[in-house]
Amino acid sequence: MIAITDIHPMLVHFPIVLWICAGTISVAVLIRGGDMSARLRWPMVASYSLLAGSVIAIVAAVFGDIASDKAVATGFPIGPIETHEVAAVTTIIIFKLHLLIRWLAIWRKYPLRGVRGWLAELPGLVGIAGLLTTAYLGGQLVYHMGVNVTAFVQ
């Protein structure tokens, strides 16, 4: 049976990949002069990737909170966990803002191309920087500090 603390590390990879894919596709569309609010294949793939990553990130955060409670209960220092958690929540908020801008533009048929498209994409690019920081901090917790990791015994 899977321990509830193992669910967070299983889920976090989905928002990482989905948000980076959304950002990469969006930049490619904008470089080619496309409209990120158009209901065309690539802008919609990017928008749905943004949506899916945001939903899964919230679920991952819930399980991360459960895992952090267990770690603290077993004596792990709370400081590094809180640093990772603040970075994660900030990143989720940034991507939720980006998602709101994108879907409002799609719904209202407000063009997101050229300078306006790049400005609308800015939260996503900032979010990717936050995402990489959050992932780094999470990796530090696991690989350097050993949070919620048991030693392999033969």
C-alpha positions in Angstrom: 0.0 0.0 0.0 1.2 3.5 -0.8 1.9 5.7 2.2 0.0 9.0 2.1 3.3 10.9 2.4 4.4 9.3 -0.9 1.6 10.9 -2.9 3.1 14.4 -3.0 6.3 13.4 -4.8 4.3 11.3 -7.2 2.1 14.3 -8.1 4.5 17.2 -8.2 6.0 16.2 -11.6 2.7 16.8 -13.4 2.4 20.5 -12.8 6.2 20.9 -13.5 5.8 19.3 -16.9 2.5 20.8 -17.7 3.4 24.4 -16.8 6.8 24.2 -18.6 5.0 22.8 -21.7 2.4 25.6 -21.5 5.1 28.3 -21.3 7.2 26.7 -24.1 4.2 26.4 -26.4 3.0 29.9 -25.6 6.4 31.4 -26.4 6.6 29.5 -29.6 3.1 30.7 -30.6 4.0 34.3 -29.8 7.3 34.2 -31.6 5.4 33.1 -34.7 3.0 36.0 -34.3 0.1 34.0 -33.1 -2.7 34.9 -30.7 -2.7 33.1 -27.4 -6.5 33.7 -26.9 -7.4 32.2 -30.3 -9.3 28.9 -30.2 -6.7 27.2 -32.3 -4.8 24.0 -31.6 -1.5 25.2 -30.0 -2.9 28.1 -28.0 -5.6 25.8 -26.6 -3.1 23.0 -25.8 -1.1 25.6 -23.9 -4.2 26.9 -22.1 -5.4 23.4 -21.1 -1.9 22.5 -20.0 -1.9 25.6 -17.8 -5.3 24.6 -16.4 -4.4 20.9 -15.7 -1.1 21.9 -14.1 -2.9 24.4 -11.8 -5.5 21.8 -10.7 -2.9 19.1 -10.0 -0.6 21.6 -8.2 -3.4 22.3 -5.7 -3.9 18.5 -5.1 -0.1 18.1 -4.8 0.0 21.0 -2.3 -2.6 19.3 -0.1 -0.6 16.1 0.0 2.6 18.1 0.6 1.0 19.6 3.6 0.1 16.1 4.9 3.7 15.0 4.3 5.1 18.1 6.0 3.0 17.4 9.1 4.4 13.9 9.3 8.0 15.1 8.8 7.6 17.7 11.6 6.0 15.2 13.9 9.0 12.9 13.4 11.4 15.7 14.4 12.4 17.2 11.1 13.0 21.0 11.3 10.1 23.1 10.1 12.2 25.9 8.6 13.2 24.3 5.3 9.8 22.8 4.8 8.1 26.2 5.3 10.6 27.8 2.8 9.6 25.2 0.2 5.9 25.6 1.1 6.0 29.4 0.7 7.7 29.1 -2.7 5.1 26.5 -3.8 2.1 28.6 -2.7 3.5 31.7 -4.3 4.1 29.8 -7.6 0.6 28.4 -7.5 -0.8 31.9 -7.0 1.2 33.2 -9.9 0.0 30.5 -12.2 -3.6 31.0 -11.1 -3.3 34.6 -12.0 -1.8 33.6 -15.4 -4.7 31.1 -15.9 -7.3 33.8 -15.0 -5.8 36.2 -17.5 -5.6 33.6 -20.3 -9.1 32.2 -19.8 -10.7 35.7 -19.5 -9.0 36.6 -22.8 -10.3 33.5 -24.5 -13.8 33.9 -23.1 -14.0 37.6 -24.0 -12.2 37.0 -27.4 -9.6 39.6 -26.4 -6.5 39.1 -28.6 -3.3 38.2 -26.9 -0.7 38.8 -29.7 2.3 41.0 -30.1 3.2 43.2 -27.1 -0.1 42.4 -25.4 0.5 38.7 -25.8 4.0 39.0 -24.3 2.7 41.0 -21.3 -0.1 38.4 -20.7 2.6 35.7 -20.8 4.8 37.4 -18.3 3.2 35.8 -15.2 3.7 32.4 -16.8 7.4 33.1 -17.3 7.8 34.4 -13.8 5.8 31.4 -12.6 8.3 29.1 -14.3 11.1 30.7 -12.4 9.2 30.2 -9.2 8.5 26.6 -10.2 12.2 25.9 -10.7 13.0 27.5 -7.3 10.3 25.4 -5.6 11.5 22.2 -7.3 15.1 23.0 -6.2 14.0 23.5 -2.6 12.0 20.3 -2.7 14.9 18.4 -4.0 17.1 19.9 -1.3 14.6 18.6 1.3 14.7 15.1 -0.1 18.2 14.5 -1.4 20.2 16.5 1.0 18.1 16.5 4.2 16.3 13.2 3.8 12.8 14.4 4.6 10.3 11.5 4.8 12.9 9.1 3.3 13.6 5.8 4.9 16.9 4.0 4.4 17.0 1.0 2.1 17.8 -2.1 4.2 18.6 -5.5 2.6 
